[in-house]
PDB file of C-alpha atoms and ligand atoms in Angstrom:
ATOM      1  CA  MET A   1     -46.927   8.601  62.984  1.00 96.00           C
ATOM      2  CA  LYS A   2     -46.876   5.925  60.345  1.00 98.00           C
ATOM      3  CA  ILE A   3     -44.313   4.453  57.992  1.00 98.00           C
ATOM      4  CA  ILE A   4     -45.309   3.899  54.392  1.00 98.00           C
ATOM      5  CA  CYS A   5     -43.009   1.832  52.192  1.00 98.00           C
ATOM      6  CA  ILE A   6     -42.981   1.660  48.428  1.00 97.00           C
ATOM      7  CA  GLY A   7     -42.192  -1.738  46.899  1.00 92.00           C
ATOM      8  CA  ARG A   8     -40.596  -2.456  43.530  1.00 90.00           C
ATOM      9  CA  ASN A   9     -39.736   1.141  42.645  1.00 94.00           C
ATOM     10  CA  TYR A  10     -36.542   0.335  40.730  1.00 93.00           C
ATOM     11  CA  VAL A  11     -36.691  -1.830  37.613  1.00 88.00           C
ATOM     12  CA  LYS A  12     -33.482  -3.753  38.354  1.00 86.00           C
ATOM     13  CA  HIS A  13     -34.630  -4.603  41.884  1.00 83.00           C
ATOM     14  CA  ALA A  14     -38.059  -5.803  40.685  1.00 79.00           C
ATOM     15  CA  GLN A  15     -36.213  -8.008  38.179  1.00 85.00           C
ATOM     16  CA  GLU A  16     -33.769  -9.439  40.728  1.00 85.00           C
ATOM     17  CA  LEU A  17     -36.733 -10.693  42.776  1.00 82.00           C
ATOM     18  CA  GLN A  18     -38.516 -11.870  39.608  1.00 82.00           C
ATOM     19  CA  HIS A  19     -41.444  -9.500  40.060  1.00 82.00           C
ATOM     20  CA  ASP A  20     -43.294  -7.626  37.344  1.00 82.00           C
ATOM     21  CA  VAL A  21     -42.469  -3.929  37.040  1.00 83.00           C
ATOM     22  CA  PRO A  22     -45.494  -2.163  38.554  1.00 86.00           C
ATOM     23  CA  THR A  23     -47.674   0.270  36.601  1.00 91.00           C
ATOM     24  CA  GLU A  24     -48.706   2.131  39.761  1.00 93.00           C
ATOM     25  CA  PRO A  25     -46.920   2.432  43.116  1.00 94.00           C
ATOM     26  CA  VAL A  26     -47.130  -0.608  45.402  1.00 93.00           C
ATOM     27  CA  PHE A  27     -47.184   0.332  49.061  1.00 97.00           C
ATOM     28  CA  PHE A  28     -47.344  -1.302  52.469  1.00 97.00           C
ATOM     29  CA  MET A  29     -46.903  -0.009  56.011  1.00 98.00           C
ATOM     30  CA  LYS A  30     -44.810  -0.563  59.096  1.00 98.00           C
ATOM     31  CA  PRO A  31     -45.885   0.468  62.621  1.00 98.00           C
ATOM     32  CA  ASP A  32     -43.975   3.090  64.647  1.00 98.00           C
ATOM     33  CA  SER A  33     -42.534   0.224  66.734  1.00 98.00           C
ATOM     34  CA  ALA A  34     -40.491  -0.762  63.658  1.00 98.00           C
ATOM     35  CA  LEU A  35     -38.263   2.308  63.897  1.00 98.00           C
ATOM     36  CA  LEU A  36     -34.589   1.813  64.724  1.00 98.00           C
ATOM     37  CA  LEU A  37     -33.041   5.208  65.452  1.00 98.00           C
ATOM     38  CA  ASP A  38     -29.794   6.794  66.651  1.00 98.00           C
ATOM     39  CA  ASN A  39     -27.436   4.192  65.152  1.00 98.00           C
ATOM     40  CA  LYS A  40     -28.632   1.620  67.636  1.00 98.00           C
ATOM     41  CA  PRO A  41     -27.591  -1.970  66.895  1.00 98.00           C
ATOM     42  CA  PHE A  42     -29.942  -4.272  64.988  1.00 98.00           C
ATOM     43  CA  PHE A  43     -30.503  -7.616  66.702  1.00 98.00           C
ATOM     44  CA  LEU A  44     -31.228 -10.425  64.235  1.00 98.00           C
ATOM     45  CA  PRO A  45     -34.664 -11.836  65.075  1.00 98.00           C
ATOM     46  CA  ASP A  46     -34.914 -15.586  65.667  1.00 97.00           C
ATOM     47  CA  PHE A  47     -37.960 -16.069  63.399  1.00 98.00           C
ATOM     48  CA  SER A  48     -36.007 -15.614  60.182  1.00 98.00           C
ATOM     49  CA  LYS A  49     -32.882 -17.148  58.676  1.00 97.00           C
ATOM     50  CA  GLU A  50     -32.688 -14.576  55.901  1.00 98.00           C
ATOM     51  CA  ILE A  51     -32.940 -10.901  56.854  1.00 98.00           C
ATOM     52  CA  HIS A  52     -32.165  -8.747  53.812  1.00 98.00           C
ATOM     53  CA  HIS A  53     -31.015  -5.134  53.736  1.00 98.00           C
ATOM     54  CA  GLU A  54     -32.917  -2.741  51.462  1.00 98.00           C
ATOM     55  CA  ILE A  55     -31.371   0.736  51.400  1.00 98.00           C
ATOM     56  CA  GLU A  56     -33.965   3.434  50.653  1.00 98.00           C
ATOM     57  CA  LEU A  57     -34.345   7.194  50.427  1.00 98.00           C
ATOM     58  CA  VAL A  58     -36.916   8.401  52.954  1.00 98.00           C
ATOM     59  CA  ILE A  59     -39.331  11.334  52.676  1.00 98.00           C
ATOM     60  CA  LYS A  60     -40.379  13.028  55.933  1.00 98.00           C
ATOM     61  CA  ILE A  61     -43.848  14.583  55.621  1.00 98.00           C
ATOM     62  CA  SER A  62     -43.971  18.161  56.940  1.00 98.00           C
ATOM     63  CA  ARG A  63     -47.584  19.102  56.274  1.00 98.00           C
ATOM     64  CA  LEU A  64     -51.013  17.506  56.652  1.00 98.00           C
ATOM     65  CA  GLY A  65     -52.466  16.435  53.326  1.00 98.00           C
ATOM     66  CA  LYS A  66     -55.015  14.295  51.501  1.00 98.00           C
ATOM     67  CA  ASN A  67     -55.519  13.929  47.734  1.00 98.00           C
ATOM     68  CA  ILE A  68     -52.311  15.847  47.041  1.00 98.00           C
ATOM     69  CA  GLU A  69     -51.627  16.531  43.378  1.00 98.00           C
ATOM     70  CA  ALA A  70     -48.120  15.653  42.212  1.00 98.00           C
ATOM     71  CA  LYS A  71     -47.466  19.244  41.144  1.00 98.00           C
ATOM     72  CA  PHE A  72     -48.046  20.433  44.740  1.00 98.00           C
ATOM     73  CA  ALA A  73     -46.429  17.445  46.473  1.00 98.00           C
ATOM     74  CA  HIS A  74     -43.056  19.193  46.922  1.00 98.00           C
ATOM     75  CA  ARG A  75     -44.752  21.475  49.479  1.00 98.00           C
ATOM     76  CA  TYR A  76     -45.359  18.495  51.761  1.00 98.00           C
ATOM     77  CA  TYR A  77     -41.735  17.613  52.550  1.00 98.00           C
ATOM     78  CA  ASP A  78     -38.653  19.632  53.447  1.00 97.00           C
ATOM     79  CA  GLU A  79     -36.081  16.919  54.109  1.00 98.00           C
ATOM     80  CA  ILE A  80     -34.884  13.644  52.633  1.00 98.00           C
ATOM     81  CA  GLY A  81     -33.252  10.943  54.705  1.00 98.00           C
ATOM     82  CA  LEU A  82     -31.912   7.437  54.343  1.00 98.00           C
ATOM     83  CA  GLY A  83     -32.920   4.173  55.961  1.00 98.00           C
ATOM     84  CA  ILE A  84     -33.099   0.420  55.628  1.00 98.00           C
ATOM     85  CA  ASP A  85     -36.300  -1.535  55.028  1.00 98.00           C
ATOM     86  CA  PHE A  86     -35.171  -4.782  56.677  1.00 98.00           C
ATOM     87  CA  THR A  87     -37.059  -7.694  55.173  1.00 98.00           C
ATOM     88  CA  ALA A  88     -37.389 -11.288  56.339  1.00 98.00           C
ATOM     89  CA  ARG A  89     -37.029 -12.605  52.787  1.00 97.00           C
ATOM     90  CA  ASP A  90     -37.687 -16.253  53.679  1.00 98.00           C
ATOM     91  CA  ILE A  91     -40.976 -15.328  55.347  1.00 98.00           C
ATOM     92  CA  GLN A  92     -41.918 -12.878  52.594  1.00 97.00           C
ATOM     93  CA  ARG A  93     -41.462 -15.609  49.993  1.00 96.00           C
ATOM     94  CA  GLN A  94     -43.852 -17.920  51.875  1.00 97.00           C
ATOM     95  CA  LEU A  95     -46.420 -15.137  52.277  1.00 97.00           C
ATOM     96  CA  ILE A  96     -46.277 -14.192  48.603  1.00 94.00           C
ATOM     97  CA  GLU A  97     -46.739 -17.847  47.618  1.00 96.00           C
ATOM     98  CA  LYS A  98     -49.867 -18.055  49.757  1.00 97.00           C
ATOM     99  CA  GLY A  99     -51.143 -14.631  48.719  1.00 96.00           C
ATOM    100  CA  LEU A 100     -51.017 -13.423  52.331  1.00 96.00           C
ATOM    101  CA  PRO A 101     -50.190  -9.932  53.675  1.00 95.00           C
ATOM    102  CA  TRP A 102     -46.514  -9.058  54.171  1.00 94.00           C
ATOM    103  CA  GLU A 103     -46.499  -7.700  57.722  1.00 96.00           C
ATOM    104  CA  LYS A 104     -44.636 -10.609  59.319  1.00 97.00           C
ATOM    105  CA  ALA A 105     -41.830 -10.136  56.802  1.00 98.00           C
ATOM    106  CA  LYS A 106     -41.738  -6.353  56.834  1.00 98.00           C
ATOM    107  CA  ALA A 107     -43.268  -4.780  59.950  1.00 98.00           C
ATOM    108  CA  PHE A 108     -41.310  -6.444  62.744  1.00 98.00           C
ATOM    109  CA  ASP A 109     -39.509  -4.499  65.482  1.00 98.00           C
ATOM    110  CA  ALA A 110     -36.421  -2.572  64.324  1.00 98.00           C
ATOM    111  CA  SER A 111     -37.161  -3.316  60.656  1.00 98.00           C
ATOM    112  CA  ALA A 112     -37.106   0.395  59.744  1.00 98.00           C
ATOM    113  CA  VAL A 113     -33.619   1.790  60.244  1.00 98.00           C
ATOM    114  CA  LEU A 114     -33.681   5.573  60.043  1.00 98.00           C
ATOM    115  CA  GLY A 115     -30.646   7.812  59.785  1.00 98.00           C
ATOM    116  CA  ARG A 116     -30.413  11.571  59.712  1.00 98.00           C
ATOM    117  CA  PHE A 117     -32.088  13.925  57.240  1.00 98.00           C
ATOM    118  CA  ILE A 118     -30.788  16.533  54.807  1.00 98.00           C
ATOM    119  CA  PRO A 119     -32.799  19.656  53.873  1.00 98.00           C
ATOM    120  CA  LYS A 120     -33.975  19.588  50.242  1.00 96.00           C
ATOM    121  CA  GLU A 121     -32.094  22.799  49.404  1.00 95.00           C
ATOM    122  CA  GLU A 122     -28.815  21.139  50.369  1.00 96.00           C
ATOM    123  CA  LEU A 123     -29.496  18.159  48.111  1.00 95.00           C
ATOM    124  CA  GLY A 124     -30.057  20.225  44.976  1.00 92.00           C
ATOM    125  CA  ASP A 125     -31.702  18.177  42.209  1.00 95.00           C
ATOM    126  CA  LEU A 126     -33.981  15.636  43.883  1.00 96.00           C
ATOM    127  CA  GLY A 127     -34.134  13.742  40.604  1.00 95.00           C
ATOM    128  CA  GLN A 128     -30.463  12.802  40.929  1.00 96.00           C
ATOM    129  CA  ILE A 129     -29.748  11.795  44.512  1.00 98.00           C
ATOM    130  CA  LEU A 130     -26.953   9.244  44.739  1.00 98.00           C
ATOM    131  CA  PHE A 131     -27.028   6.917  47.728  1.00 98.00           C
ATOM    132  CA  SER A 132     -25.358   3.721  48.822  1.00 98.00           C
ATOM    133  CA  LEU A 133     -25.050   1.055  51.469  1.00 98.00           C
ATOM    134  CA  LYS A 134     -21.749  -0.365  52.644  1.00 98.00           C
ATOM    135  CA  ARG A 135     -21.622  -3.748  54.308  1.00 98.00           C
ATOM    136  CA  ASN A 136     -18.367  -4.254  56.188  1.00 98.00           C
ATOM    137  CA  GLY A 137     -16.745  -1.474  54.185  1.00 98.00           C
ATOM    138  CA  ALA A 138     -17.758  -2.710  50.704  1.00 98.00           C
ATOM    139  CA  VAL A 139     -20.551  -1.075  48.693  1.00 98.00           C
ATOM    140  CA  VAL A 140     -23.364  -3.638  48.283  1.00 98.00           C
ATOM    141  CA  GLN A 141     -26.139  -1.358  47.007  1.00 98.00           C
ATOM    142  CA  SER A 142     -25.941   1.920  45.181  1.00 97.00           C
ATOM    143  CA  GLY A 143     -28.895   3.895  43.912  1.00 96.00           C
ATOM    144  CA  ASP A 144     -29.779   7.074  42.080  1.00 97.00           C
ATOM    145  CA  SER A 145     -33.205   8.658  42.451  1.00 97.00           C
ATOM    146  CA  GLN A 146     -33.346   9.186  38.684  1.00 95.00           C
ATOM    147  CA  PHE A 147     -33.963   5.454  38.313  1.00 95.00           C
ATOM    148  CA  MET A 148     -37.049   5.421  40.529  1.00 96.00           C
ATOM    149  CA  ILE A 149     -40.078   4.248  38.548  1.00 95.00           C
ATOM    150  CA  PHE A 150     -42.270   6.619  40.598  1.00 97.00           C
ATOM    151  CA  SER A 151     -40.838   9.965  41.760  1.00 97.00           C
ATOM    152  CA  PHE A 152     -41.274  11.374  45.269  1.00 98.00           C
ATOM    153  CA  ASP A 153     -44.112  13.590  44.030  1.00 98.00           C
ATOM    154  CA  THR A 154     -45.917  10.801  42.175  1.00 97.00           C
ATOM    155  CA  ILE A 155     -45.640   8.586  45.254  1.00 98.00           C
ATOM    156  CA  ILE A 156     -47.178  11.295  47.444  1.00 98.00           C
ATOM    157  CA  GLU A 157     -50.002  11.843  44.964  1.00 98.00           C
ATOM    158  CA  HIS A 158     -50.787   8.136  44.831  1.00 98.00           C
ATOM    159  CA  VAL A 159     -50.485   7.320  48.539  1.00 98.00           C
ATOM    160  CA  SER A 160     -52.478  10.380  49.643  1.00 98.00           C
ATOM    161  CA  LYS A 161     -55.459   9.239  47.577  1.00 98.00           C
ATOM    162  CA  PHE A 162     -55.811   6.369  50.012  1.00 98.00           C
ATOM    163  CA  VAL A 163     -54.170   7.553  53.242  1.00 98.00           C
ATOM    164  CA  THR A 164     -54.075  11.007  54.845  1.00 98.00           C
ATOM    165  CA  LEU A 165     -50.474  12.078  55.290  1.00 98.00           C
ATOM    166  CA  LYS A 166     -49.628  13.668  58.633  1.00 98.00           C
ATOM    167  CA  ILE A 167     -46.658  15.651  59.876  1.00 98.00           C
ATOM    168  CA  GLY A 168     -43.843  13.279  60.796  1.00 98.00           C
ATOM    169  CA  ASP A 169     -45.014  10.399  58.625  1.00 98.00           C
ATOM    170  CA  LEU A 170     -42.213   8.666  56.748  1.00 98.00           C
ATOM    171  CA  ILE A 171     -42.244   7.272  53.232  1.00 98.00           C
ATOM    172  CA  TYR A 172     -39.527   4.741  52.329  1.00 98.00           C
ATOM    173  CA  THR A 173     -39.281   5.094  48.578  1.00 98.00           C
ATOM    174  CA  GLY A 174     -38.061   1.672  47.473  1.00 97.00           C
ATOM    175  CA  THR A 175     -34.721  -0.047  47.109  1.00 97.00           C
ATOM    176  CA  PRO A 176     -32.344  -0.347  44.162  1.00 96.00           C
ATOM    177  CA  ALA A 177     -30.857  -3.697  43.122  1.00 94.00           C
ATOM    178  CA  GLY A 178     -28.310  -5.495  45.271  1.00 95.00           C
ATOM    179  CA  VAL A 179     -30.407  -6.583  48.244  1.00 97.00           C
ATOM    180  CA  GLY A 180     -28.879  -9.384  50.250  1.00 97.00           C
ATOM    181  CA  PRO A 181     -28.617 -11.044  53.644  1.00 98.00           C
ATOM    182  CA  VAL A 182     -27.069  -9.551  56.764  1.00 98.00           C
ATOM    183  CA  ALA A 183     -25.208 -11.543  59.407  1.00 98.00           C
ATOM    184  CA  ILE A 184     -24.100 -11.127  63.002  1.00 98.00           C
ATOM    185  CA  ASP A 185     -21.220  -8.653  63.386  1.00 98.00           C
ATOM    186  CA  ASP A 186     -21.964  -6.896  60.087  1.00 98.00           C
ATOM    187  CA  ARG A 187     -21.450  -3.159  60.004  1.00 98.00           C
ATOM    188  CA  LEU A 188     -23.932  -1.307  57.795  1.00 98.00           C
ATOM    189  CA  GLU A 189     -23.230   2.282  56.726  1.00 98.00           C
ATOM    190  CA  GLY A 190     -25.623   4.363  54.656  1.00 98.00           C
ATOM    191  CA  TYR A 191     -24.558   7.306  52.515  1.00 98.00           C
ATOM    192  CA  ILE A 192     -26.204  10.050  50.502  1.00 98.00           C
ATOM    193  CA  GLY A 193     -23.404  11.177  48.218  1.00 97.00           C
ATOM    194  CA  GLU A 194     -20.385  11.379  50.523  1.00 96.00           C
ATOM    195  CA  LYS A 195     -22.464  12.130  53.614  1.00 98.00           C
ATOM    196  CA  LYS A 196     -22.779   9.331  56.129  1.00 98.00           C
ATOM    197  CA  MET A 197     -26.423   9.072  57.212  1.00 98.00           C
ATOM    198  CA  PHE A 198     -26.278   6.084  59.570  1.00 98.00           C
ATOM    199  CA  ASP A 199     -23.813   3.520  60.852  1.00 98.00           C
ATOM    200  CA  ILE A 200     -25.177   0.445  62.593  1.00 98.00           C
ATOM    201  CA  GLN A 201     -23.964  -2.887  63.828  1.00 98.00           C
ATOM    202  CA  VAL A 202     -25.816  -6.189  63.400  1.00 98.00           C
ATOM    203  CA  LYS A 203     -25.871  -8.330  66.554  1.00 97.00           C
TER     204      LYS A 203
HETATM  205 MG1   MG B   1     -38.201  -1.940  50.413  1.00 65.45          MG
END
């Protein structure tokens, strides 16, 4: 399986990092070795001094597809989950300055936290999913899928032009504003609405 991540999908987040608002989805990938499952602790890597949390809604692909039209894209996923796209911001900044690929900043081990999933029917309107991240009990990021620049279905249409989507693939759909650093002993809890989706410790 593969992990596809959408960058800059919320206007306020693009602005906080001083990026232009994209006119088509920006995506990059993480390997399967990036997954951090089952509320396992996240160990801060020694190659970065600035690991940022990015809370993101996650689509789990349930059907093989290529060149999927947006109007049919809803048939390719049954569940939505929540995760963190951990980012070595200091390294990412250097890579962006040099025009180099982002993998060192984005694809490292345990950089893709993944919590549980909720069936679409239970979520109701997918255009209004509220989600949040608490750091040590205080909300540091809160998002609403209505503020995504590119919807789930538009993302699937765009990505599947380039990359065949397979069952079990994950798409991290971008983070809202409020990204920031994590530190040793932090507790990070992710929520969709009132439902706790993951609860991890930083070590
Ligand atoms: Mg992200």
